[in-house]
JSON list of C-alpha atoms in Angstrom, two decimals:
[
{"chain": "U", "resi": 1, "resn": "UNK", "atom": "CA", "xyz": [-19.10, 35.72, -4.43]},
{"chain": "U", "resi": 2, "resn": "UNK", "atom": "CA", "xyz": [-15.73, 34.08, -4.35]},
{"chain": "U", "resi": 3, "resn": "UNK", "atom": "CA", "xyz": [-14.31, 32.20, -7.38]},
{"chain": "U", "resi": 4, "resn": "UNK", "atom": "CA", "xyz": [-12.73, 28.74, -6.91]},
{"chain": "U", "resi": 5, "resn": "UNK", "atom": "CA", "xyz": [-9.17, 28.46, -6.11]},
{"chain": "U", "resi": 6, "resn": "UNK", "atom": "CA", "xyz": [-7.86, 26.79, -8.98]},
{"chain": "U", "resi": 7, "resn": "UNK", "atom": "CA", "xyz": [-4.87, 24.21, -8.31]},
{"chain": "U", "resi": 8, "resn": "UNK", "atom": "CA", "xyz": [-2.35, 26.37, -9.64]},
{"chain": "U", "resi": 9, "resn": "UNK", "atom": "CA", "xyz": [-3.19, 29.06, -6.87]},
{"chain": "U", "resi": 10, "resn": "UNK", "atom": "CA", "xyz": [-2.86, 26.01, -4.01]},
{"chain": "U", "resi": 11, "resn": "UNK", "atom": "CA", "xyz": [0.73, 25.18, -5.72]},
{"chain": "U", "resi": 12, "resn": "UNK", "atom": "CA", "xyz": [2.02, 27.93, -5.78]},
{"chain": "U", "resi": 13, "resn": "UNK", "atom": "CA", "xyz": [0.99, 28.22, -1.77]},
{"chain": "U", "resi": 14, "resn": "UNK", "atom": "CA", "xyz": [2.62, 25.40, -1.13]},
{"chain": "U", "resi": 15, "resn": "UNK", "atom": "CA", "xyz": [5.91, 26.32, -3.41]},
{"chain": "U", "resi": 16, "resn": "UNK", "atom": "CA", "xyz": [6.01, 29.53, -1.02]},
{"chain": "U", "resi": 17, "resn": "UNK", "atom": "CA", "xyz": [5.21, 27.41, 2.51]},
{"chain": "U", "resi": 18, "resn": "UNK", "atom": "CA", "xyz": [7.64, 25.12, 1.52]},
{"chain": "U", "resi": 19, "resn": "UNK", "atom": "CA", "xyz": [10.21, 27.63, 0.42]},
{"chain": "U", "resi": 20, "resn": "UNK", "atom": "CA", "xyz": [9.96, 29.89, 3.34]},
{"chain": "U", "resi": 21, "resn": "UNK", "atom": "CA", "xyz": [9.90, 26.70, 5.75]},
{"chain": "U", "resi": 22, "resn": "UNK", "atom": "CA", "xyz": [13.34, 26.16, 3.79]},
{"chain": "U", "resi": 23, "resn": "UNK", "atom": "CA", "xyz": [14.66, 28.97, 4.47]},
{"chain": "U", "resi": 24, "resn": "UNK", "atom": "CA", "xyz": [14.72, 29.29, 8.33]},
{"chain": "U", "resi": 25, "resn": "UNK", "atom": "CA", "xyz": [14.91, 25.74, 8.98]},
{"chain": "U", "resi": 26, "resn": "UNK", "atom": "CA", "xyz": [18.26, 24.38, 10.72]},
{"chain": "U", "resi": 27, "resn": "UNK", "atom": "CA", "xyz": [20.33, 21.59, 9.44]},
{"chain": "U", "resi": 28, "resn": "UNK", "atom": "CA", "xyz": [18.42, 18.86, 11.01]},
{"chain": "U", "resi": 29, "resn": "UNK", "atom": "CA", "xyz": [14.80, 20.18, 9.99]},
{"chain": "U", "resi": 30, "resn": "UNK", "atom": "CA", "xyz": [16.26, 20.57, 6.42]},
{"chain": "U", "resi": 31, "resn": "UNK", "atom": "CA", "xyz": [16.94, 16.60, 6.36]},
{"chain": "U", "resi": 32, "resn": "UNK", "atom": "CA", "xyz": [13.25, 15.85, 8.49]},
{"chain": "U", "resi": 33, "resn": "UNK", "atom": "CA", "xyz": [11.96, 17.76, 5.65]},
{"chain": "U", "resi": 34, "resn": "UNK", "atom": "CA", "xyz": [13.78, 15.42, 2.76]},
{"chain": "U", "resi": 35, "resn": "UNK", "atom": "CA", "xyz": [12.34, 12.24, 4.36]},
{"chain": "U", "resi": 36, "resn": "UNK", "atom": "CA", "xyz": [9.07, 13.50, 4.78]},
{"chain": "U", "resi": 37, "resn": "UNK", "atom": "CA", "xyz": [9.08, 14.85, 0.65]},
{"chain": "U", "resi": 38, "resn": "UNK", "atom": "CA", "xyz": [10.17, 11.11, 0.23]},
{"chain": "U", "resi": 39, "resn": "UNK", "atom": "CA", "xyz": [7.91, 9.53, 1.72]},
{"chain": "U", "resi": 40, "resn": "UNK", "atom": "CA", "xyz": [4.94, 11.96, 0.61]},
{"chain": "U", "resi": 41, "resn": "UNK", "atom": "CA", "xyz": [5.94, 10.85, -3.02]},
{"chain": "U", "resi": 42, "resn": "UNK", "atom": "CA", "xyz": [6.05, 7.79, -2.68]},
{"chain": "U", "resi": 43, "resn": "UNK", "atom": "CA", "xyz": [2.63, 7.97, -1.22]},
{"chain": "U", "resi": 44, "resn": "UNK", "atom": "CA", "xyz": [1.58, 9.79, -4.28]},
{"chain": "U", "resi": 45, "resn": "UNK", "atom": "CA", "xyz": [2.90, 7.42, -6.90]},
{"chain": "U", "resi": 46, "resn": "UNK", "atom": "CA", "xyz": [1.03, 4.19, -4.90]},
{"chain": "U", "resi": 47, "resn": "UNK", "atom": "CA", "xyz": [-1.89, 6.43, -5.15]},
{"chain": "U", "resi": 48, "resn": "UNK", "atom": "CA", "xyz": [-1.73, 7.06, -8.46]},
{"chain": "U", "resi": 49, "resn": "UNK", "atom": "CA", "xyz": [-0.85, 3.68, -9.48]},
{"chain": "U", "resi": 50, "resn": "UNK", "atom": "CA", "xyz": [-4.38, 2.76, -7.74]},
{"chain": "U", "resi": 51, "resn": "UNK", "atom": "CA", "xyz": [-5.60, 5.07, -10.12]},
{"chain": "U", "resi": 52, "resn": "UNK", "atom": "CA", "xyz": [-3.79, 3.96, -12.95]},
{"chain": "U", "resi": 53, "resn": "UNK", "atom": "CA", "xyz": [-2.16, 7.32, -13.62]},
{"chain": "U", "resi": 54, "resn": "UNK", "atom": "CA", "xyz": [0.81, 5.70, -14.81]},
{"chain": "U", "resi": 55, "resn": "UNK", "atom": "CA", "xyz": [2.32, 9.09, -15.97]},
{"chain": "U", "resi": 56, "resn": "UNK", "atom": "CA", "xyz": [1.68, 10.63, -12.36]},
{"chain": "U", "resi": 57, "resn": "UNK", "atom": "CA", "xyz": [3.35, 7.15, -10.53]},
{"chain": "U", "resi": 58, "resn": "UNK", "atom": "CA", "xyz": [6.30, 7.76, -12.64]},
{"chain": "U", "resi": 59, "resn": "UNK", "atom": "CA", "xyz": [6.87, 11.29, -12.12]},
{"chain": "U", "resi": 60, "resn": "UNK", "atom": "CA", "xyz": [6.57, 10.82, -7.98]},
{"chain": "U", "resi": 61, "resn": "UNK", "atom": "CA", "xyz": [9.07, 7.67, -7.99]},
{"chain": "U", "resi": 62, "resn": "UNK", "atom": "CA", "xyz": [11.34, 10.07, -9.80]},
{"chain": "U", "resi": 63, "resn": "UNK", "atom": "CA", "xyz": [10.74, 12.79, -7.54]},
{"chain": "U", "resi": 64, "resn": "UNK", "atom": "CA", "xyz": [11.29, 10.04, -4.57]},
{"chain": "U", "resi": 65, "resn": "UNK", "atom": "CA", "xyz": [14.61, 8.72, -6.16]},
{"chain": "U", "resi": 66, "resn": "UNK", "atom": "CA", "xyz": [15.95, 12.53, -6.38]},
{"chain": "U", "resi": 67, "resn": "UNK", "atom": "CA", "xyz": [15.31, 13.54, -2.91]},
{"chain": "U", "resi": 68, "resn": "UNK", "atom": "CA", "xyz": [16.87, 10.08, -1.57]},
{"chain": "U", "resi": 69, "resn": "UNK", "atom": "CA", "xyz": [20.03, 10.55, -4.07]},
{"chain": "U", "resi": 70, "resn": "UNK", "atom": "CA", "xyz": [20.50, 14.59, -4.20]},
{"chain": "U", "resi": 71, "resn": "UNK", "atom": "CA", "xyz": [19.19, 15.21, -0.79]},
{"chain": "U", "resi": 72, "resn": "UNK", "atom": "CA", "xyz": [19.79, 12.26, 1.95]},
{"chain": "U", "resi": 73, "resn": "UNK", "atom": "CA", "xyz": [22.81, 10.13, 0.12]},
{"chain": "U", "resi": 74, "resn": "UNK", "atom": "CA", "xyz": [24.71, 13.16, -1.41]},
{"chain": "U", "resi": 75, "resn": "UNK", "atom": "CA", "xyz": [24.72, 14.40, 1.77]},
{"chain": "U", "resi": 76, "resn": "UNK", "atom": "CA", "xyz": [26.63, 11.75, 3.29]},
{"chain": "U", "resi": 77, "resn": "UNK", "atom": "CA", "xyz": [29.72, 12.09, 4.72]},
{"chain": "U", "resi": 78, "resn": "UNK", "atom": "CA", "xyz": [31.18, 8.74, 4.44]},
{"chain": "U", "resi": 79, "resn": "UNK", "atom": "CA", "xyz": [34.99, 9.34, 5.17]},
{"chain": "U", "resi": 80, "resn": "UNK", "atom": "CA", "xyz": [33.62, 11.11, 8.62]},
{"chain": "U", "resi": 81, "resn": "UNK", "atom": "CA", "xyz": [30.38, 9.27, 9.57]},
{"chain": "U", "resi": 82, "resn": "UNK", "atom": "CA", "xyz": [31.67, 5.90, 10.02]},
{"chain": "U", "resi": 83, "resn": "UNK", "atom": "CA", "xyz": [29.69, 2.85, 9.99]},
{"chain": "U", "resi": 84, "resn": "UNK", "atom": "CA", "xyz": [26.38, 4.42, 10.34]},
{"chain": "U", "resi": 85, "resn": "UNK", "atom": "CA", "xyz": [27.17, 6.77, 7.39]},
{"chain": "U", "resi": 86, "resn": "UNK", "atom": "CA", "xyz": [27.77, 3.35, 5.50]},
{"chain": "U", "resi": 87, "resn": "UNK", "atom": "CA", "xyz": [24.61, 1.79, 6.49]},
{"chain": "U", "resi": 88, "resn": "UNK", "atom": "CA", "xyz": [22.43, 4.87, 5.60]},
{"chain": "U", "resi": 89, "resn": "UNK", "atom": "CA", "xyz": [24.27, 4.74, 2.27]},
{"chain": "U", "resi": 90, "resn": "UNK", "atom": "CA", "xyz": [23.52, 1.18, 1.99]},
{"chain": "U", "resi": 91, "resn": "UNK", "atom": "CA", "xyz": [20.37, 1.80, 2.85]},
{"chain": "U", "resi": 92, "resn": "UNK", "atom": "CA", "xyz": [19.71, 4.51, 0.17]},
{"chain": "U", "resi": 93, "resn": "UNK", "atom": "CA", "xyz": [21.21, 2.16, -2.43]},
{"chain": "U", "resi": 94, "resn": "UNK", "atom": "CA", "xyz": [18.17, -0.41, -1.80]},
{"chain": "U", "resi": 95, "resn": "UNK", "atom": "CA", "xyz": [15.43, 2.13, -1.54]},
{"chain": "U", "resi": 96, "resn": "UNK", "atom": "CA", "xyz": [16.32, 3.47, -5.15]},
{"chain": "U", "resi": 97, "resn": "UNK", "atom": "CA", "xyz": [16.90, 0.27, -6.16]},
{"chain": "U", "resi": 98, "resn": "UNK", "atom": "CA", "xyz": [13.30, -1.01, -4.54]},
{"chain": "U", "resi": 99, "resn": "UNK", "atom": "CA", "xyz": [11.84, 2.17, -6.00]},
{"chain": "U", "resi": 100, "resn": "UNK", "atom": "CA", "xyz": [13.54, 1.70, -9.90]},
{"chain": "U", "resi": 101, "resn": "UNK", "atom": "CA", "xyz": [11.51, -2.07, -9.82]},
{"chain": "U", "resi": 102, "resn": "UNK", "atom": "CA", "xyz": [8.72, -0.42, -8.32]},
{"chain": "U", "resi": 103, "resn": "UNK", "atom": "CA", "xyz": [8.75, 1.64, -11.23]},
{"chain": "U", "resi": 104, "resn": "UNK", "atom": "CA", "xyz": [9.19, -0.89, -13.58]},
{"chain": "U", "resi": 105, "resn": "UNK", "atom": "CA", "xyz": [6.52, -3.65, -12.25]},
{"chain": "U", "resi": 106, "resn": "UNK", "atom": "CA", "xyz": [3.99, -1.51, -10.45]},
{"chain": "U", "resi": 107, "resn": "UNK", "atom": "CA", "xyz": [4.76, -3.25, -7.60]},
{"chain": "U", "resi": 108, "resn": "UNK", "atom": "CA", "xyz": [2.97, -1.67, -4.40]},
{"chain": "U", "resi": 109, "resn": "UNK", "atom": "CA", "xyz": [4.58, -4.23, -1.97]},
{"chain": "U", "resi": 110, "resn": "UNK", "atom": "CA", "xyz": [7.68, -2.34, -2.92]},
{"chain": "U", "resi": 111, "resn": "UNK", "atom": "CA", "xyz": [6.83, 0.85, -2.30]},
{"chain": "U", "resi": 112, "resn": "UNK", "atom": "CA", "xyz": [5.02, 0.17, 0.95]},
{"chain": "U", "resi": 113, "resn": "UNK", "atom": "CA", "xyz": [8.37, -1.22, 2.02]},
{"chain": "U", "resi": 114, "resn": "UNK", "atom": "CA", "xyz": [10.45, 1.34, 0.78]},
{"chain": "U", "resi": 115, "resn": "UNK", "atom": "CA", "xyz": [8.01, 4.45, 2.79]},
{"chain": "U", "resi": 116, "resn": "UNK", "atom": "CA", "xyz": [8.15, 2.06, 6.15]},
{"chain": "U", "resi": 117, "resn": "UNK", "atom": "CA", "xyz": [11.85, 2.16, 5.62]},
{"chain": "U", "resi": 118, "resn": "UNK", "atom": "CA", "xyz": [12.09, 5.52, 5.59]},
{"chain": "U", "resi": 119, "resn": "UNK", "atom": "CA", "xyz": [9.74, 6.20, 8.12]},
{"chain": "U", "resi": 120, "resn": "UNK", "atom": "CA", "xyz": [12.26, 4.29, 10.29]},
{"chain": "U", "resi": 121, "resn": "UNK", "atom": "CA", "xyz": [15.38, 5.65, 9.78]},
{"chain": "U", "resi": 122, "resn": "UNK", "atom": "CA", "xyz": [12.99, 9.15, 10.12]},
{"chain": "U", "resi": 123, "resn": "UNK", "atom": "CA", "xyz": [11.77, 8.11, 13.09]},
{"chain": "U", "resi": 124, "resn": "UNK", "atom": "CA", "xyz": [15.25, 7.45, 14.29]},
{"chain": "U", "resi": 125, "resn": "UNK", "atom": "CA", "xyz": [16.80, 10.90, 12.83]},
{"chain": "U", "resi": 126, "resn": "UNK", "atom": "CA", "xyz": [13.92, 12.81, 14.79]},
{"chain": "U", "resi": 127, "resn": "UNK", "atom": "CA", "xyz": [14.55, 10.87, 17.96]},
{"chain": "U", "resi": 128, "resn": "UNK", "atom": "CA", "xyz": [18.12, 11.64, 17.83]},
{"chain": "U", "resi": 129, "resn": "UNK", "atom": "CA", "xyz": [16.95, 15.50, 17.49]},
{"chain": "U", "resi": 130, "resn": "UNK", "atom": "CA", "xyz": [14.83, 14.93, 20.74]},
{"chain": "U", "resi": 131, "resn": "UNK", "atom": "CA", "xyz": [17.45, 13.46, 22.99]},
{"chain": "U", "resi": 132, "resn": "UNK", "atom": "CA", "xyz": [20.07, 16.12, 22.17]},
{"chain": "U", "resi": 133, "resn": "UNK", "atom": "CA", "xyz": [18.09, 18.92, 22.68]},
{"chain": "U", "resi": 134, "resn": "UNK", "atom": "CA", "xyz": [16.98, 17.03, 26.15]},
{"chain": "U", "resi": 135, "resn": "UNK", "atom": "CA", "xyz": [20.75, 16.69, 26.98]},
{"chain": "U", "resi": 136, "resn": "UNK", "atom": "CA", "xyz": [21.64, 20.35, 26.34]},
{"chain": "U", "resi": 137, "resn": "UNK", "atom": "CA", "xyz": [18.68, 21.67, 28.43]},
{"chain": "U", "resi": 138, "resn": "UNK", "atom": "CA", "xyz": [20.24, 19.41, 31.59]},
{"chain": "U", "resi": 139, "resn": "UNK", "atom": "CA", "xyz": [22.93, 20.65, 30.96]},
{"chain": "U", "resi": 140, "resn": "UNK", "atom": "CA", "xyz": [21.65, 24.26, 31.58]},
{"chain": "U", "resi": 141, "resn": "UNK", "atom": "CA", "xyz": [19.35, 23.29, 34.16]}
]
């Protein structure tokens, strides 16, 4: 009765979910949204190079590399942000430089290292979400 939905169809749903959750998300969602892309792709290239798909682990580390450099470190502003701006640039630095050997060695170790890294500083860029919109509704109350 129904035909198959063929991967193409679920991409482009996702394109579209991602797109529209782009386009009414705040600052701070936008940059939630970078880390988790990140981290999903690096996901996807240890998966693949389980698999052996050594096409499909290069094309995610890329896609992980771009979203740390043209998302989270371009974003930066380092004459404003001070010493934590440095150390998130810093940090950046290593995980494209973890990722590039990654790459380069099919080293899983690295990769693993480089997701729990970001899942930190994540972690930490949600909490910091959480306690200012807990301060602003004391301040109302």
């Amino acid at each position: 009765m129904f035909t198959p939905i063929s991967t193409r169809s679920v991409n482009a749903y996702r394109r579209q979910s991602v797109e529209s959750d782009v386009s009414v998300a705040n600052p701070h969602r936008l940059v939630e949204m970078l880390f988790e892309g990140a981290i999903v792709s690096i996901g996807a290239a240890r998966h693949a190079l389980e698999r052996g798909d050594i096409k499909a682990k290069c094309e995610s580390i890329i896609k992980a590399v771009r979203i740390i450099e043209e998302g989270l470190k371009s974003n930066l502003n380092l004459s404003e942000g001070g010493e934590l701006a440095a150390n998130l640039d810093k940090i950046y630095d290593y995980c494209v430089l973890q990722l590039t050997q990654a790459n380069v060695h099919n080293d899983v170790a690295a990769l693993e290292e480089v997701s729990k890294l970001l899942g930190v500083v994540s972690d930490g860029w949600k909490n910091m979400n959480t306690a200012t919109a807990n301060a602003q509704e004391m301040g109302h109350a």
